[in-house]
């Protein structure tokens, strides 16, 4: 059973131990171990990076193509306009703004490795 008094015991003033714990430690000598390990690693796989980039490009292309097809193929523009007239979307609506921020953030997160390499 735990004691009723849960306060930590008072510090006994072990300054020598405190000084040893706070002293900066010197680095361990590795005698070239890190360099040998890095030299033994296989080269990075460029094919997976190219595959990821091409998947992202295809997804973007197909999304744009699907949007264009949806806007032009189903019905003439006036019918689409009258069909969606009751739906009023205001970009000042907090829900719409939140959805746009989430969509933009998700896209940036998904494409971040490719964006970081292009910006570097």
XYZ file of N, CA, C and O in Angstrom, residues 2-115:
456
model
N 0.464 2.246 -0.734
C 1.258 3.461 -0.828
C 1.077 4.310 0.419
O 0.029 4.312 1.039
N 2.140 5.043 0.760
C 2.001 5.925 1.922
C 1.058 7.088 1.605
O 0.893 7.473 0.455
N 0.461 7.635 2.636
C -0.462 8.754 2.454
C 0.286 10.014 2.018
O -0.226 10.819 1.254
N 1.524 10.174 2.478
C 2.330 11.334 2.115
C 3.096 10.983 0.842
O 4.042 10.208 0.851
N 2.713 11.567 -0.294
C 3.339 11.231 -1.570
C 4.358 12.259 -1.997
O 4.768 12.288 -3.149
N 4.796 13.120 -1.113
C 5.822 14.094 -1.476
C 7.166 13.395 -1.520
O 7.441 12.477 -0.748
N 8.046 13.811 -2.460
C 9.345 13.145 -2.548
C 10.189 13.448 -1.302
O 9.999 14.464 -0.632
N 11.114 12.563 -0.985
C 11.971 12.812 0.179
C 12.848 14.033 -0.062
O 13.143 14.384 -1.199
N 13.262 14.686 1.004
C 14.087 15.886 0.826
C 15.436 15.533 0.205
O 15.944 14.425 0.350
N 16.011 16.508 -0.520
C 17.311 16.319 -1.164
C 18.388 16.239 -0.086
O 18.441 17.053 0.825
N 19.230 15.239 -0.185
C 20.270 15.050 0.809
C 21.538 15.822 0.472
O 22.538 15.716 1.176
N 21.521 16.575 -0.607
C 22.652 17.433 -0.918
C 23.850 16.697 -1.481
O 24.980 17.025 -1.134
N 23.633 15.703 -2.309
C 24.745 14.985 -2.918
C 25.228 15.787 -4.126
O 24.934 15.477 -5.269
N 26.001 16.832 -3.825
C 26.463 17.747 -4.872
C 27.459 17.073 -5.818
O 27.524 17.403 -6.997
N 28.227 16.138 -5.305
C 29.222 15.479 -6.147
C 28.518 14.658 -7.239
O 28.889 14.702 -8.409
N 27.483 13.910 -6.856
C 26.727 13.130 -7.829
C 26.009 14.042 -8.822
O 25.987 13.781 -10.024
N 25.446 15.122 -8.331
C 24.761 16.089 -9.200
C 25.734 16.667 -10.223
O 25.412 16.811 -11.399
N 26.957 16.997 -9.788
C 27.964 17.551 -10.704
C 28.355 16.514 -11.757
O 28.547 16.849 -12.934
N 28.491 15.254 -11.379
C 28.836 14.210 -12.343
C 27.726 14.009 -13.377
O 27.993 13.798 -14.569
N 26.486 14.077 -12.915
C 25.380 13.894 -13.844
C 25.225 15.065 -14.804
O 24.779 14.889 -15.936
N 25.581 16.247 -14.385
C 25.420 17.429 -15.236
C 26.646 17.721 -16.095
O 26.560 18.537 -17.008
N 27.744 17.075 -15.855
C 28.960 17.311 -16.641
C 28.756 16.782 -18.062
O 28.191 15.709 -18.259
N 29.207 17.542 -19.047
C 29.054 17.059 -20.422
C 29.926 15.823 -20.649
O 31.077 15.760 -20.234
N 29.326 14.843 -21.293
C 30.046 13.598 -21.555
C 30.838 13.730 -22.852
O 30.393 14.363 -23.809
N 32.002 13.135 -22.872
C 32.787 13.152 -24.098
C 32.262 12.062 -25.030
O 31.686 11.068 -24.602
N 32.459 12.262 -26.309
C 31.975 11.299 -27.287
C 32.791 10.019 -27.222
O 33.993 10.036 -26.953
N 32.130 8.912 -27.441
C 32.821 7.631 -27.459
C 33.616 7.495 -28.755
O 33.111 7.812 -29.829
N 34.843 7.011 -28.678
C 35.602 6.830 -29.919
C 35.031 5.644 -30.716
O 34.740 4.598 -30.156
N 34.852 5.856 -32.018
C 34.299 4.745 -32.799
C 35.323 4.149 -33.759
O 35.037 3.154 -34.410
N 36.503 4.716 -33.853
C 37.598 4.173 -34.666
C 37.150 3.854 -36.090
O 37.488 2.820 -36.652
N 36.345 4.721 -36.674
C 35.916 4.543 -38.054
C 34.746 3.603 -38.223
O 34.394 3.230 -39.353
N 34.111 3.170 -37.114
C 32.999 2.230 -37.200
C 31.839 2.817 -38.003
O 31.263 2.142 -38.859
N 31.496 4.071 -37.747
C 30.374 4.696 -38.451
C 30.634 4.748 -39.946
O 29.749 4.459 -40.761
N 31.845 5.103 -40.331
C 32.180 5.168 -41.754
C 32.103 3.790 -42.397
O 31.625 3.653 -43.536
N 32.531 2.752 -41.700
C 32.465 1.397 -42.247
C 31.011 0.938 -42.415
O 30.663 0.298 -43.411
N 30.162 1.272 -41.446
C 28.754 0.879 -41.544
C 28.097 1.591 -42.716
O 27.373 0.979 -43.510
N 28.328 2.894 -42.852
C 27.733 3.639 -43.959
C 28.247 3.161 -45.303
O 27.507 3.136 -46.294
N 29.516 2.772 -45.375
C 30.069 2.263 -46.631
C 29.471 0.904 -46.994
O 29.374 0.553 -48.168
N 29.074 0.118 -46.002
C 28.530 -1.213 -46.259
C 27.054 -1.186 -46.653
O 26.543 -2.184 -47.155
N 26.377 -0.078 -46.450
C 24.956 0.005 -46.796
C 24.781 0.008 -48.304
O 25.609 0.551 -49.039
N 23.680 -0.592 -48.781
C 23.435 -0.556 -50.231
C 23.051 0.855 -50.658
O 22.576 1.660 -49.852
N 23.244 1.174 -51.931
C 22.866 2.518 -52.402
C 21.358 2.704 -52.309
O 20.600 1.726 -52.332
N 20.897 3.952 -52.211
C 19.451 4.188 -52.113
C 18.738 3.724 -53.378
O 19.276 3.795 -54.478
N 17.526 3.246 -53.206
C 16.723 2.729 -54.302
C 16.034 3.889 -55.008
O 15.089 4.482 -54.490
N 16.512 4.230 -56.186
C 15.940 5.352 -56.939
C 14.609 4.961 -57.582
O 13.778 5.803 -57.860
N 14.405 3.677 -57.830
C 13.183 3.246 -58.505
C 11.949 3.532 -57.655
O 10.904 3.922 -58.179
N 12.059 3.347 -56.333
C 10.887 3.587 -55.491
C 10.537 5.068 -55.462
O 9.367 5.428 -55.429
N 11.553 5.941 -55.478
C 11.287 7.384 -55.503
C 10.599 7.776 -56.808
O 9.643 8.546 -56.817
N 11.085 7.225 -57.925
C 10.482 7.525 -59.219
C 9.059 6.991 -59.262
O 8.147 7.645 -59.771
N 8.830 5.801 -58.695
C 7.481 5.227 -58.677
C 6.537 6.088 -57.863
O 5.396 6.320 -58.273
N 6.993 6.576 -56.693
C 6.132 7.436 -55.875
C 5.803 8.728 -56.603
O 4.674 9.204 -56.561
N 6.792 9.319 -57.278
C 6.558 10.569 -57.990
C 5.586 10.343 -59.142
O 4.687 11.158 -59.370
N 5.734 9.238 -59.862
C 4.837 9.006 -60.990
C 3.416 8.710 -60.506
O 2.448 9.101 -61.160
N 3.267 8.038 -59.367
C 1.927 7.797 -58.818
C 1.264 9.120 -58.475
O 0.081 9.344 -58.786
N 2.001 10.028 -57.842
C 1.433 11.329 -57.490
C 1.063 12.119 -58.739
O 0.003 12.771 -58.782
N 1.897 12.054 -59.770
C 1.591 12.776 -61.003
C 0.364 12.190 -61.692
O -0.493 12.936 -62.175
N 0.261 10.867 -61.729
C -0.904 10.237 -62.334
C -2.171 10.558 -61.552
O -3.234 10.783 -62.140
N -2.092 10.563 -60.232
C -3.271 10.903 -59.414
C -3.747 12.321 -59.709
O -4.946 12.567 -59.851
N -2.820 13.260 -59.782
C -3.191 14.636 -60.092
C -3.796 14.775 -61.481
O -4.803 15.467 -61.678
N -3.179 14.105 -62.452
C -3.686 14.156 -63.826
C -5.086 13.564 -63.915
O -5.988 14.141 -64.535
N -5.290 12.403 -63.304
C -6.595 11.758 -63.367
C -7.660 12.535 -62.602
O -8.832 12.557 -63.006
N -7.295 13.182 -61.499
C -8.255 14.015 -60.766
C -8.689 15.198 -61.625
O -9.885 15.541 -61.670
N -7.737 15.831 -62.308
C -8.089 16.951 -63.187
C -8.953 16.481 -64.349
O -9.929 17.139 -64.731
N -8.624 15.322 -64.922
C -9.403 14.779 -66.026
C -10.824 14.423 -65.585
O -11.797 14.713 -66.290
N -10.970 13.826 -64.412
C -12.295 13.475 -63.896
C -13.130 14.721 -63.623
O -14.341 14.744 -63.892
N -12.497 15.767 -63.098
C -13.217 17.020 -62.852
C -13.701 17.630 -64.155
O -14.852 18.071 -64.264
N -12.837 17.643 -65.154
C -13.218 18.183 -66.459
C -14.343 17.361 -67.078
O -15.308 17.920 -67.620
N -14.247 16.052 -66.973
C -15.297 15.196 -67.528
C -16.623 15.410 -66.810
O -17.683 15.432 -67.434
N -16.583 15.554 -65.494
C -17.818 15.754 -64.733
C -18.471 17.083 -65.074
O -19.699 17.184 -65.096
N -17.661 18.091 -65.350
C -18.228 19.407 -65.656
C -18.789 19.484 -67.071
O -19.701 20.265 -67.327
N -18.277 18.700 -67.994
C -18.688 18.865 -69.386
C -19.563 17.757 -69.934
O -20.327 17.980 -70.857
N -19.481 16.546 -69.414
C -20.136 15.422 -70.086
C -21.578 15.177 -69.649
O -22.406 14.827 -70.474
N -21.885 15.316 -68.394
C -23.170 14.848 -67.881
C -24.346 15.656 -68.415
O -25.347 15.100 -68.839
N -24.260 16.963 -68.376
C -25.391 17.793 -68.797
C -24.849 19.136 -69.286
O -23.744 19.519 -68.954
N -25.644 19.814 -70.076
C -25.205 21.155 -70.474
C -25.019 22.049 -69.245
O -25.576 21.804 -68.180
N -24.247 23.086 -69.411
C -23.872 23.963 -68.294
C -25.089 24.576 -67.610
O -25.140 24.673 -66.396
N -26.077 24.970 -68.363
C -27.244 25.606 -67.756
C -28.011 24.625 -66.873
O -28.516 24.994 -65.822
N -28.092 23.351 -67.292
C -28.769 22.368 -66.462
C -28.000 22.123 -65.168
O -28.593 21.945 -64.114
N -26.686 22.092 -65.263
C -25.880 21.934 -64.052
C -26.068 23.131 -63.122
O -26.155 22.981 -61.904
N -26.131 24.314 -63.729
C -26.278 25.511 -62.916
C -27.624 25.523 -62.196
O -27.697 25.874 -61.025
N -28.682 25.112 -62.872
C -29.994 25.088 -62.219
C -30.095 23.941 -61.220
O -30.793 24.045 -60.221
N -29.397 22.841 -61.491
C -29.445 21.710 -60.564
C -28.770 22.044 -59.234
O -29.221 21.599 -58.178
N -27.705 22.826 -59.292
C -26.975 23.157 -58.070
C -27.322 24.536 -57.525
O -26.661 25.027 -56.615
N -28.362 25.180 -58.062
C -28.740 26.505 -57.589
C -29.145 26.514 -56.117
O -28.791 27.444 -55.390
N -29.871 25.485 -55.617
C -30.233 25.518 -54.193
C -29.022 25.392 -53.262
O -29.092 25.779 -52.110
N -27.934 24.852 -53.769
C -26.745 24.685 -52.934
C -25.943 25.970 -53.007
O -25.411 26.323 -54.044
N -25.908 26.680 -51.931
C -25.126 27.915 -51.918
C -23.879 27.685 -51.062
O -23.967 27.329 -49.892
N -22.727 27.836 -51.677
C -21.452 27.645 -50.984
C -20.779 28.995 -50.876
O -20.530 29.663 -51.874
N -20.534 29.393 -49.678
C -19.842 30.649 -49.433
C -18.456 30.331 -48.880
O -18.311 29.543 -47.945
N -17.440 30.915 -49.492
C -16.074 30.651 -49.035
C -15.764 31.333 -47.708
O -14.703 31.138 -47.143
N -16.685 32.142 -47.214
C -16.498 32.730 -45.888
C -17.120 31.855 -44.804
O -16.960 32.132 -43.625
N -17.818 30.803 -45.202
C -18.397 29.874 -44.242
C -17.262 29.114 -43.536
O -16.375 28.581 -44.194
N -17.261 29.047 -42.210
C -16.166 28.373 -41.504
C -16.017 26.902 -41.872
O -14.911 26.380 -41.945
N -17.111 26.212 -42.156
C -17.024 24.815 -42.538
C -16.327 24.623 -43.873
O -15.513 23.715 -44.049
N -16.648 25.502 -44.834
C -16.014 25.421 -46.150
C -14.541 25.765 -46.032
O -13.678 25.097 -46.619
N -14.220 26.790 -45.251
C -12.816 27.146 -45.059
C -12.044 26.022 -44.391
O -10.919 25.711 -44.781
N -12.640 25.378 -43.410
C -11.969 24.258 -42.738
C -11.731 23.107 -43.706
O -10.665 22.489 -43.714
N -12.729 22.811 -44.552
C -12.566 21.731 -45.533
C -11.457 22.052 -46.525
O -10.658 21.180 -46.887
N -11.388 23.312 -46.969
C -10.329 23.704 -47.895
C -8.955 23.616 -47.244
O -7.993 23.167 -47.867
N -8.852 24.022 -45.987
C -7.567 23.953 -45.280
C -7.139 22.498 -45.093
O -5.980 22.148 -45.297
N -8.085 21.639 -44.744
C -7.762 20.212 -44.570
C -7.334 19.601 -45.901
O -6.364 18.840 -45.972
N -8.040 19.928 -46.980
C -7.687 19.387 -48.293
C -6.309 19.863 -48.732
O -5.492 19.078 -49.215
N -6.028 21.141 -48.535
C -4.719 21.677 -48.902
C -3.621 21.071 -48.039
O -2.571 20.665 -48.545
N -3.862 20.976 -46.746
C -2.867 20.382 -45.856
C -2.603 18.928 -46.176
O -1.456 18.468 -46.149
N -3.641 18.172 -46.513
C -3.474 16.768 -46.870
C -2.670 16.618 -48.149
O -1.802 15.745 -48.260
N -2.927 17.479 -49.114
C -2.185 17.420 -50.369
C -0.721 17.747 -50.152
O 0.167 17.062 -50.665
N -0.439 18.780 -49.383
C 0.948 19.150 -49.106
C 1.649 18.036 -48.330
O 2.797 17.692 -48.614
N 0.958 17.435 -47.366
C 1.557 16.342 -46.593
C 1.878 15.152 -47.484
O 2.935 14.540 -47.376
N 0.968 14.814 -48.402
C 1.184 13.661 -49.273
C 2.318 13.896 -50.258
O 3.071 12.984 -50.583
N 2.465 15.125 -50.720
C 3.489 15.433 -51.720
C 4.738 16.058 -51.114
O 5.615 16.513 -51.849
N 4.851 16.099 -49.779
C 5.958 16.796 -49.140
C 7.341 16.284 -49.542
O 8.228 17.092 -49.803
N 7.593 14.970 -49.639
C 8.942 14.544 -50.048
C 9.339 15.080 -51.424
O 10.463 15.544 -51.610
N 8.417 15.039 -52.375
C 8.727 15.552 -53.701
C 8.889 17.068 -53.685
O 9.789 17.618 -54.330
N 8.034 17.766 -52.928
C 8.148 19.227 -52.841
C 9.454 19.650 -52.191
O 10.108 20.600 -52.628
